[in-house]
């Protein structure tokens, strides 16, 4: 199986260990010269983060590749995450029966899974840990509780604002008297979002905070339902443009399958190879109803 | 060991080298020298020469089975194949031109005797000055005129779609047989010695790459002492361009030595510089090898600017004492000293005091922007950075016809080295863009000055040569083999909410990498069966704990003695156990609380522990002095 652009990006990031945001944008532009850099940048960083290869270091303002590690699943396989190099493929194929699987539309690096799980992966001494995504999901608080930890902020006194609508689009609001809801500046002069709940404004700065606010606001505005299909062991999450799951939760889901979600019938995003417990926990966190088929 | 190429292989290779669709409508000369043999075969020059000569000897040389090889090749003239077919005498005629390349001027010796003598010697027939065995004057004419010329210039056959062979007319003065191969030959091996002397006198530098037009100007002004044949070739408008290309190549291959003259310093100044981090400036001297910098050595700027730097007892001599012009060379990963700059190149200009005003005013007048850089330099020197425009004005240090070759795109592992799978594209700019070039010894088409070729993404060293334009660039592509040093952020609990990324942590410990939530978290208790509580380890919430440390060490975390996150037992016994744990914590300075609080069953476990903790904290505050 040939390396995709996302694989090349991961090799390069593994070699560099950490890069600036500008370098990451340039990387996206070089790998996908004919596509919109902004879109490919988001796809690339999102895919690598969700699959446990990359982290954003808020303090240093740099993208950091994670050290190589493997997650041992309950089926006895090991999923390789973190940094990787092309030369490892033959080593792992010979030592522990490496299997490759492409991601949906090559949006992320190939999934590397080994059949055997020795103490360390082959000669490369990659540490192996049990996959504990479900435990993490169980430990996460519900969104109403999670958003209370966001920093309180004074109500906006200037600027043009947009409000998140139930359809997931951003609609301009007139004036500065904001009702409860999630807001962002329409002139993009700064990137913080403002969540107003019961008259209290809170600031969402990071990607994670914004995702929390987005789901919180959506679940307040309209009934949301997630679906679990027992036969296919697939979790279906309603697809709304701009609606990314909080990274912690999404990584916990993807750590099980090692695969990025794929769209299903335009209405859902499908996470494969999950248990009903995952679905229950996610429904609890997102305050959604759960339908088990 | 020499790779064996038989005559057919050489014939095919040379035939396709000289006659190809790119030359349609252009004049073609069978100028065969050792460099052409090397280009055609991909062998080293000496190996290629040896292989070529042995293949020709096998057809018509001493010891060949059939010394009528000449005639046999001639008889095959009637055969004509498809567009890939080339006359069977092609390699033999190239050999005749090669003989002309090998000829040496011997005073008093007639040209004919010299030519046939050299041929006999190369074919192994000894020192004879007449026709070699099997060749006659009639056959010689037939091979050139009837066989080769008729095939190449036959409009009805292939419409000159492979080029037009230029032969002297039948009534041409001079020796009617020898004039045919001589008319095809460019500069001879013997001329190279005279040209080295010329390079030396012109203060050119070994390995220096100059545009053919610039060398032509120097030939006009320098008046080198050349042999009659070389003068004739350079004066011939048809052969001049090809001969100048030969001259460019000769300068690049020159090692600086010349009889009766001191050896030229082969060193050039290099600099590694980033505008973002000027304090990291590095500089030194190196020799420009065929593929990369050789004998690279770092040196201080003061030493370099005063030209006091030396390597192996050879002193570095700058091209210009009061100015250093360094051109960015992406394939070498540094700026390299040059005499001239071409269009669309990044330059560093180091100027001594008295030159600063002159050069900057010239640049301003030509409307070329430049930046003065604040770098620690010796007194009176200043460093400038600029990017030359596409259309170059006529300044003394610009060479408008120069081709600039720049790798663009691709992922770099380090300066001058690209990652396999993501190699660069090559952009060529300058006047009169070439249409063809040689990439890894394969002829490639160049469209609109851009080369995108899959071989540039394969590991190895790739060489681009544009004949006659002084372009020989190398690109190193390697597999990523080394991992970086990881120091990734970790996730921490953020009571009572969502975990956050490395709040307040400057450096995460090596074993806490990735998505790992540590510390007394979550606020929401984990339901565990009572029977397991006694043995239960303090719970940390770990999702994907990658680590550099061995697996047994990585997940271990220091758990608090008693925390809000500890699972709350529901049986009385277990509540007593909690009391015991709380009492243990007293030894650390926490005051005692009533156990009756613990036995209240009305509240939820989580709320109970929260109350307890608040109470403990409150009492501690009261007891504190």
Tab-separated table of C-alpha atoms in Angstrom, chain B residues 65-448:
chain	number	residue	atom	x	y	z
B	65	UNK	CA	36.294	-11.717	-37.019
B	66	UNK	CA	35.249	-9.689	-39.993
B	67	UNK	CA	37.474	-6.842	-41.022
B	68	UNK	CA	34.995	-5.901	-43.708
B	69	UNK	CA	32.874	-4.332	-40.984
B	70	UNK	CA	33.010	-0.975	-42.713
B	71	UNK	CA	31.583	-2.369	-45.877
B	72	UNK	CA	28.998	-4.462	-44.104
B	73	UNK	CA	27.647	-1.375	-42.343
B	74	UNK	CA	27.542	0.401	-45.663
B	75	UNK	CA	25.656	-2.402	-47.367
B	76	UNK	CA	22.977	-2.199	-44.723
B	77	UNK	CA	22.150	1.313	-45.820
B	78	UNK	CA	19.272	0.160	-47.910
B	79	UNK	CA	17.422	-1.150	-44.905
B	80	UNK	CA	14.996	1.197	-43.248
B	81	UNK	CA	12.993	0.456	-40.170
B	82	UNK	CA	10.440	2.437	-38.244
B	83	UNK	CA	10.967	5.752	-36.451
B	84	UNK	CA	13.170	4.045	-33.859
B	85	UNK	CA	15.547	2.698	-36.499
B	86	UNK	CA	18.978	4.282	-36.924
B	87	UNK	CA	21.603	3.522	-39.628
B	88	UNK	CA	24.007	0.770	-38.621
B	89	UNK	CA	26.997	2.924	-39.492
B	90	UNK	CA	26.041	5.600	-36.945
B	91	UNK	CA	28.435	4.399	-34.229
B	92	UNK	CA	31.260	3.947	-36.780
B	93	UNK	CA	30.895	7.519	-37.970
B	94	UNK	CA	30.764	8.721	-34.368
B	95	UNK	CA	34.005	6.833	-33.892
B	96	UNK	CA	35.509	8.740	-36.797
B	97	UNK	CA	34.554	12.016	-35.097
B	98	UNK	CA	35.920	10.698	-31.819
B	99	UNK	CA	39.248	10.130	-33.615
B	100	UNK	CA	39.225	13.810	-34.571
B	101	UNK	CA	38.648	14.686	-30.921
B	102	UNK	CA	41.708	12.613	-29.975
B	103	UNK	CA	44.018	14.099	-32.629
B	104	UNK	CA	47.008	16.039	-31.448
B	105	UNK	CA	48.722	18.760	-33.418
B	106	UNK	CA	52.129	17.479	-34.474
B	107	UNK	CA	54.336	20.069	-36.085
B	108	UNK	CA	55.165	19.231	-39.668
B	109	UNK	CA	52.784	16.304	-39.835
B	110	UNK	CA	50.076	16.348	-42.454
B	111	UNK	CA	46.508	16.337	-41.213
B	112	UNK	CA	45.628	13.191	-43.166
B	113	UNK	CA	48.574	11.262	-41.807
B	114	UNK	CA	47.720	12.484	-38.326
B	115	UNK	CA	44.061	11.532	-38.592
B	116	UNK	CA	44.476	8.046	-40.091
B	117	UNK	CA	47.434	7.390	-37.827
B	118	UNK	CA	45.340	8.155	-34.745
B	119	UNK	CA	42.526	5.957	-36.070
B	120	UNK	CA	44.838	3.035	-36.764
B	121	UNK	CA	46.278	3.350	-33.305
B	122	UNK	CA	42.841	3.332	-31.683
B	123	UNK	CA	41.764	0.333	-33.761
B	124	UNK	CA	44.891	-1.569	-32.782
B	125	UNK	CA	46.576	-1.551	-36.201
B	126	UNK	CA	49.715	0.186	-34.931
B	127	UNK	CA	51.322	3.373	-36.199
B	128	UNK	CA	50.176	3.442	-39.822
B	129	UNK	CA	49.236	6.606	-41.617
B	130	UNK	CA	47.005	5.173	-44.329
B	131	UNK	CA	43.414	3.904	-44.314
B	132	UNK	CA	42.692	1.230	-41.728
B	133	UNK	CA	42.038	-2.274	-42.989
B	134	UNK	CA	38.746	-2.663	-44.753
B	135	UNK	CA	38.131	1.037	-45.344
B	136	UNK	CA	38.564	2.787	-48.669
B	137	UNK	CA	38.010	6.373	-49.717
B	138	UNK	CA	34.961	5.349	-51.720
B	139	UNK	CA	33.498	3.423	-48.839
B	140	UNK	CA	34.197	6.331	-46.494
B	141	UNK	CA	32.263	8.734	-48.751
B	142	UNK	CA	29.496	6.218	-49.154
B	143	UNK	CA	29.085	5.832	-45.423
B	144	UNK	CA	28.840	9.574	-44.819
B	145	UNK	CA	27.011	10.735	-47.913
B	146	UNK	CA	24.891	7.844	-49.169
B	147	UNK	CA	24.143	6.207	-45.924
B	148	UNK	CA	24.049	8.783	-43.138
B	149	UNK	CA	23.277	12.052	-44.870
B	150	UNK	CA	20.643	10.574	-47.118
B	151	UNK	CA	18.901	8.938	-44.194
B	152	UNK	CA	19.066	11.956	-41.873
B	153	UNK	CA	18.122	14.597	-44.408
B	154	UNK	CA	15.605	12.609	-46.394
B	155	UNK	CA	12.470	14.749	-46.210
B	156	UNK	CA	10.333	12.106	-47.839
B	157	UNK	CA	11.329	9.553	-45.281
B	158	UNK	CA	10.943	11.288	-41.926
B	159	UNK	CA	10.680	14.935	-42.896
B	160	UNK	CA	13.785	15.907	-40.907
B	161	UNK	CA	11.798	15.218	-37.794
B	162	UNK	CA	14.995	14.077	-36.023
B	163	UNK	CA	17.302	16.916	-37.031
B	164	UNK	CA	19.346	17.889	-40.059
B	165	UNK	CA	22.888	16.510	-40.459
B	166	UNK	CA	25.275	19.233	-41.618
B	167	UNK	CA	28.072	18.021	-43.908
B	168	UNK	CA	30.480	20.147	-45.928
B	169	UNK	CA	29.695	20.412	-49.654
B	170	UNK	CA	31.355	18.049	-52.096
B	171	UNK	CA	33.514	20.818	-53.536
B	172	UNK	CA	34.772	21.872	-50.132
B	173	UNK	CA	38.498	22.771	-50.113
B	174	UNK	CA	40.880	20.523	-48.219
B	175	UNK	CA	41.076	16.776	-47.835
B	176	UNK	CA	37.757	15.525	-49.174
B	177	UNK	CA	37.650	12.488	-46.861
B	178	UNK	CA	38.986	13.834	-43.569
B	179	UNK	CA	36.965	16.980	-43.804
B	180	UNK	CA	33.836	14.948	-43.152
B	181	UNK	CA	34.649	13.798	-39.569
B	182	UNK	CA	36.558	17.011	-38.830
B	183	UNK	CA	33.498	19.065	-39.742
B	184	UNK	CA	31.577	17.296	-37.011
B	185	UNK	CA	34.172	17.617	-34.257
B	186	UNK	CA	34.078	20.453	-31.764
B	187	UNK	CA	36.934	21.315	-29.421
B	188	UNK	CA	39.584	18.627	-29.191
B	189	UNK	CA	41.196	17.064	-26.179
B	190	UNK	CA	44.348	19.029	-27.015
B	191	UNK	CA	42.456	22.325	-26.854
B	192	UNK	CA	41.564	21.769	-23.235
B	193	UNK	CA	45.139	22.499	-22.126
B	194	UNK	CA	45.184	25.844	-23.918
B	195	UNK	CA	41.762	26.637	-22.490
B	196	UNK	CA	42.909	25.866	-18.944
B	197	UNK	CA	45.593	28.491	-19.481
B	198	UNK	CA	42.916	30.867	-20.678
B	199	UNK	CA	40.762	30.168	-17.598
B	200	UNK	CA	43.757	30.828	-15.408
B	201	UNK	CA	44.568	34.123	-17.109
B	202	UNK	CA	40.961	35.207	-16.857
B	203	UNK	CA	41.056	34.581	-13.086
B	204	UNK	CA	38.273	32.047	-13.340
B	205	UNK	CA	37.783	29.550	-10.552
B	206	UNK	CA	37.822	25.715	-10.738
B	207	UNK	CA	34.273	24.425	-10.570
B	208	UNK	CA	32.818	27.822	-11.375
B	209	UNK	CA	29.630	27.772	-13.345
B	210	UNK	CA	29.260	30.490	-15.953
B	211	UNK	CA	26.747	31.096	-18.705
B	212	UNK	CA	27.994	30.301	-22.221
B	213	UNK	CA	27.351	33.875	-23.348
B	214	UNK	CA	29.556	35.223	-20.544
B	215	UNK	CA	32.378	32.892	-21.547
B	216	UNK	CA	31.940	33.967	-25.171
B	217	UNK	CA	32.424	37.598	-24.101
B	218	UNK	CA	35.584	36.644	-22.257
B	219	UNK	CA	36.857	34.765	-25.308
B	220	UNK	CA	36.391	37.915	-27.361
B	221	UNK	CA	38.293	40.081	-24.904
B	222	UNK	CA	40.810	37.516	-23.630
B	223	UNK	CA	42.087	36.323	-27.036
B	224	UNK	CA	43.244	32.877	-25.965
B	225	UNK	CA	45.984	31.049	-27.802
B	226	UNK	CA	43.885	28.375	-29.536
B	227	UNK	CA	44.708	25.876	-32.267
B	228	UNK	CA	43.477	26.497	-35.807
B	229	UNK	CA	40.768	23.841	-35.520
B	230	UNK	CA	39.377	25.383	-32.305
B	231	UNK	CA	39.393	28.858	-33.846
B	232	UNK	CA	37.572	27.496	-36.870
B	233	UNK	CA	34.966	25.776	-34.731
B	234	UNK	CA	34.344	28.880	-32.590
B	235	UNK	CA	34.038	31.028	-35.688
B	236	UNK	CA	31.580	28.648	-37.325
B	237	UNK	CA	28.071	29.970	-36.505
B	238	UNK	CA	26.655	26.471	-36.758
B	239	UNK	CA	29.073	24.864	-34.321
B	240	UNK	CA	29.771	27.835	-32.042
B	241	UNK	CA	26.915	27.270	-29.603
B	242	UNK	CA	27.760	23.615	-29.084
B	243	UNK	CA	31.451	24.468	-28.683
B	244	UNK	CA	30.635	27.096	-26.054
B	245	UNK	CA	28.636	24.465	-24.170
B	246	UNK	CA	31.753	22.313	-24.271
B	247	UNK	CA	33.700	25.262	-22.864
B	248	UNK	CA	31.264	25.689	-19.962
B	249	UNK	CA	31.620	22.016	-19.130
B	250	UNK	CA	35.391	22.230	-19.344
B	251	UNK	CA	35.450	25.065	-16.806
B	252	UNK	CA	33.278	23.091	-14.418
B	253	UNK	CA	35.592	20.102	-14.674
B	254	UNK	CA	38.792	22.086	-14.364
B	255	UNK	CA	40.721	21.383	-11.175
B	256	UNK	CA	42.601	24.691	-11.169
B	257	UNK	CA	45.915	23.319	-12.358
B	258	UNK	CA	47.731	24.609	-15.410
B	259	UNK	CA	51.295	24.011	-16.614
B	260	UNK	CA	53.714	26.855	-15.933
B	261	UNK	CA	51.190	28.611	-13.696
B	262	UNK	CA	50.428	28.391	-9.969
B	263	UNK	CA	47.350	26.381	-9.105
B	264	UNK	CA	44.185	28.452	-8.742
B	265	UNK	CA	42.514	28.435	-5.356
B	266	UNK	CA	39.558	26.131	-5.760
B	267	UNK	CA	37.648	27.463	-2.759
B	268	UNK	CA	34.407	29.371	-2.631
B	269	UNK	CA	32.816	31.035	0.353
B	270	UNK	CA	29.540	29.589	1.650
B	271	UNK	CA	27.085	30.930	4.200
B	272	UNK	CA	24.138	29.470	6.009
B	273	UNK	CA	21.790	32.218	6.992
B	274	UNK	CA	18.178	32.720	7.970
B	275	UNK	CA	16.584	36.131	8.151
B	276	UNK	CA	14.475	34.925	11.064
B	277	UNK	CA	17.515	33.942	13.084
B	278	UNK	CA	20.443	36.041	11.895
B	279	UNK	CA	22.408	35.181	15.029
B	280	UNK	CA	22.747	31.614	13.724
B	281	UNK	CA	24.799	32.703	10.731
B	282	UNK	CA	27.453	30.201	9.703
B	283	UNK	CA	30.115	30.666	7.075
B	284	UNK	CA	33.153	28.938	5.674
B	285	UNK	CA	34.906	27.797	2.521
B	286	UNK	CA	34.457	24.717	0.367
B	287	UNK	CA	35.310	23.315	-3.007
B	288	UNK	CA	32.484	22.880	-5.492
B	289	UNK	CA	32.490	19.222	-6.451
B	290	UNK	CA	30.451	17.678	-9.241
B	291	UNK	CA	27.551	16.910	-6.913
B	292	UNK	CA	28.121	18.660	-3.627
B	293	UNK	CA	30.436	20.853	-1.607
B	294	UNK	CA	33.700	19.147	-0.796
B	295	UNK	CA	36.271	19.882	1.898
B	296	UNK	CA	33.699	22.049	3.618
B	297	UNK	CA	35.160	24.008	6.491
B	298	UNK	CA	33.684	26.599	8.814
B	299	UNK	CA	35.463	29.891	9.345
B	300	UNK	CA	34.937	33.212	11.063
B	301	UNK	CA	33.601	36.101	9.010
B	302	UNK	CA	36.586	38.270	9.839
B	303	UNK	CA	38.967	35.623	8.564
B	304	UNK	CA	36.896	35.185	5.404
B	305	UNK	CA	36.469	38.845	4.616
B	306	UNK	CA	40.157	39.504	5.056
B	307	UNK	CA	40.856	36.496	2.816
B	308	UNK	CA	43.122	34.924	5.378
B	309	UNK	CA	41.372	31.603	5.358
B	310	UNK	CA	43.257	28.574	4.103
B	311	UNK	CA	42.719	24.872	3.690
B	312	UNK	CA	45.490	22.369	2.999
B	313	UNK	CA	47.899	25.278	2.669
B	314	UNK	CA	45.868	26.709	-0.217
B	315	UNK	CA	44.659	30.193	0.569
B	316	UNK	CA	41.086	31.162	-0.179
B	317	UNK	CA	41.005	33.966	-2.723
B	318	UNK	CA	37.705	35.831	-3.036
B	319	UNK	CA	36.264	36.503	-6.479
B	320	UNK	CA	36.083	40.156	-5.528
B	321	UNK	CA	38.027	41.515	-2.560
B	322	UNK	CA	35.602	44.269	-1.600
B	323	UNK	CA	32.392	42.416	-2.351
B	324	UNK	CA	31.065	38.929	-1.815
B	325	UNK	CA	28.046	37.872	-3.812
B	326	UNK	CA	26.477	34.718	-2.425
B	327	UNK	CA	23.585	33.065	-4.231
B	328	UNK	CA	21.126	30.824	-2.446
B	329	UNK	CA	21.570	27.248	-3.564
B	330	UNK	CA	18.719	25.091	-2.319
B	331	UNK	CA	20.237	21.851	-3.433
B	332	UNK	CA	23.357	22.543	-1.372
B	333	UNK	CA	21.343	24.051	1.460
B	334	UNK	CA	23.378	27.246	1.718
B	335	UNK	CA	24.369	30.477	-0.015
B	336	UNK	CA	27.394	30.048	-2.282
B	337	UNK	CA	29.851	32.635	-3.574
B	338	UNK	CA	29.438	33.387	-7.275
B	339	UNK	CA	30.717	35.935	-9.730
B	340	UNK	CA	27.283	36.693	-11.200
B	341	UNK	CA	23.675	36.257	-10.169
B	342	UNK	CA	20.837	35.209	-12.422
B	343	UNK	CA	17.161	36.106	-12.436
B	344	UNK	CA	14.861	35.146	-9.556
B	345	UNK	CA	17.631	34.266	-7.153
B	346	UNK	CA	18.058	35.106	-3.494
B	347	UNK	CA	21.324	36.878	-2.813
B	348	UNK	CA	23.451	37.914	0.099
B	349	UNK	CA	25.769	40.817	-0.615
B	350	UNK	CA	28.661	41.498	1.710
B	351	UNK	CA	30.029	44.915	0.890
B	352	UNK	CA	33.090	46.703	2.149
B	353	UNK	CA	32.737	50.369	3.122
B	354	UNK	CA	33.618	52.058	-0.126
B	355	UNK	CA	31.484	49.710	-2.260
B	356	UNK	CA	28.328	50.080	-0.180
B	357	UNK	CA	27.189	53.354	-1.699
B	358	UNK	CA	28.077	52.325	-5.254
B	359	UNK	CA	26.245	49.009	-5.190
B	360	UNK	CA	23.191	50.175	-3.273
B	361	UNK	CA	22.736	53.183	-5.537
B	362	UNK	CA	22.985	50.894	-8.576
B	363	UNK	CA	20.324	48.664	-7.083
B	364	UNK	CA	18.101	51.612	-6.215
B	365	UNK	CA	18.488	52.980	-9.710
B	366	UNK	CA	17.496	49.615	-11.149
B	367	UNK	CA	14.523	49.582	-8.728
B	368	UNK	CA	15.590	46.387	-7.055
B	369	UNK	CA	14.602	46.208	-3.405
B	370	UNK	CA	17.143	45.110	-0.804
B	371	UNK	CA	17.367	44.812	2.948
B	372	UNK	CA	20.276	45.758	5.124
B	373	UNK	CA	20.703	43.044	7.746
B	374	UNK	CA	21.827	43.647	11.263
B	375	UNK	CA	24.553	41.059	11.707
B	376	UNK	CA	27.755	41.205	13.698
B	377	UNK	CA	30.368	41.823	10.980
B	378	UNK	CA	33.936	43.117	10.887
B	379	UNK	CA	34.321	46.881	10.776
B	380	UNK	CA	33.161	48.670	7.585
B	381	UNK	CA	31.382	45.619	6.199
B	382	UNK	CA	27.627	45.355	5.775
B	383	UNK	CA	25.350	42.513	4.774
B	384	UNK	CA	22.437	42.963	2.358
B	385	UNK	CA	19.754	40.544	1.260
B	386	UNK	CA	17.827	40.800	-1.981
B	387	UNK	CA	15.874	38.798	-4.502
B	388	UNK	CA	16.639	39.437	-8.150
B	389	UNK	CA	13.736	40.133	-10.507
B	390	UNK	CA	12.720	37.957	-13.431
B	391	UNK	CA	14.052	40.496	-15.924
B	392	UNK	CA	17.544	41.493	-14.917
B	393	UNK	CA	18.942	44.952	-15.604
B	394	UNK	CA	22.464	45.273	-16.925
B	395	UNK	CA	24.419	45.536	-13.693
B	396	UNK	CA	28.011	44.330	-13.519
B	397	UNK	CA	27.217	41.472	-11.182
B	398	UNK	CA	24.144	40.194	-13.041
B	399	UNK	CA	24.128	37.643	-15.802
B	400	UNK	CA	20.724	38.076	-17.496
B	401	UNK	CA	20.992	34.973	-19.638
B	402	UNK	CA	21.870	32.769	-16.717
B	403	UNK	CA	19.401	30.045	-15.943
B	404	UNK	CA	18.442	29.818	-12.326
B	405	UNK	CA	17.345	26.423	-11.123
B	406	UNK	CA	15.331	26.317	-7.950
B	407	UNK	CA	13.724	23.373	-6.259
B	408	UNK	CA	10.224	24.283	-5.140
B	409	UNK	CA	7.783	22.516	-2.861
B	410	UNK	CA	8.474	19.138	-1.335
B	411	UNK	CA	9.163	18.390	2.304
B	412	UNK	CA	12.660	19.088	3.543
B	413	UNK	CA	14.279	16.957	6.202
B	414	UNK	CA	17.141	19.413	6.549
B	415	UNK	CA	18.766	22.041	4.341
B	416	UNK	CA	19.383	20.570	0.922
B	417	UNK	CA	17.734	17.224	1.675
B	418	UNK	CA	14.146	16.298	0.794
B	419	UNK	CA	12.005	13.518	2.182
B	420	UNK	CA	11.357	10.457	0.024
B	421	UNK	CA	7.836	10.501	-1.353
B	422	UNK	CA	7.691	14.288	-1.148
B	423	UNK	CA	10.554	15.458	-3.336
B	424	UNK	CA	10.694	18.893	-4.942
B	425	UNK	CA	9.648	20.159	-8.337
B	426	UNK	CA	12.305	22.109	-10.219
B	427	UNK	CA	11.646	25.585	-11.544
B	428	UNK	CA	13.969	27.007	-14.161
B	429	UNK	CA	13.882	30.688	-14.919
B	430	UNK	CA	15.897	32.928	-17.177
B	431	UNK	CA	16.020	33.882	-20.803
B	432	UNK	CA	15.674	31.236	-23.504
B	433	UNK	CA	14.244	28.474	-21.366
B	434	UNK	CA	15.578	25.049	-22.314
B	435	UNK	CA	13.182	22.523	-23.751
B	436	UNK	CA	15.091	19.415	-22.749
B	437	UNK	CA	17.452	18.402	-20.008
B	438	UNK	CA	19.024	15.308	-18.518
B	439	UNK	CA	17.606	14.156	-15.226
B	440	UNK	CA	19.471	11.195	-13.782
B	441	UNK	CA	20.888	10.590	-17.253
B	442	UNK	CA	17.463	10.357	-18.785
B	443	UNK	CA	16.380	12.840	-21.366
B	444	UNK	CA	13.325	14.735	-20.169
B	445	UNK	CA	11.136	17.424	-21.642
B	446	UNK	CA	10.962	20.723	-19.792
B	447	UNK	CA	7.641	22.454	-20.146
B	448	UNK	CA	7.446	26.147	-19.325
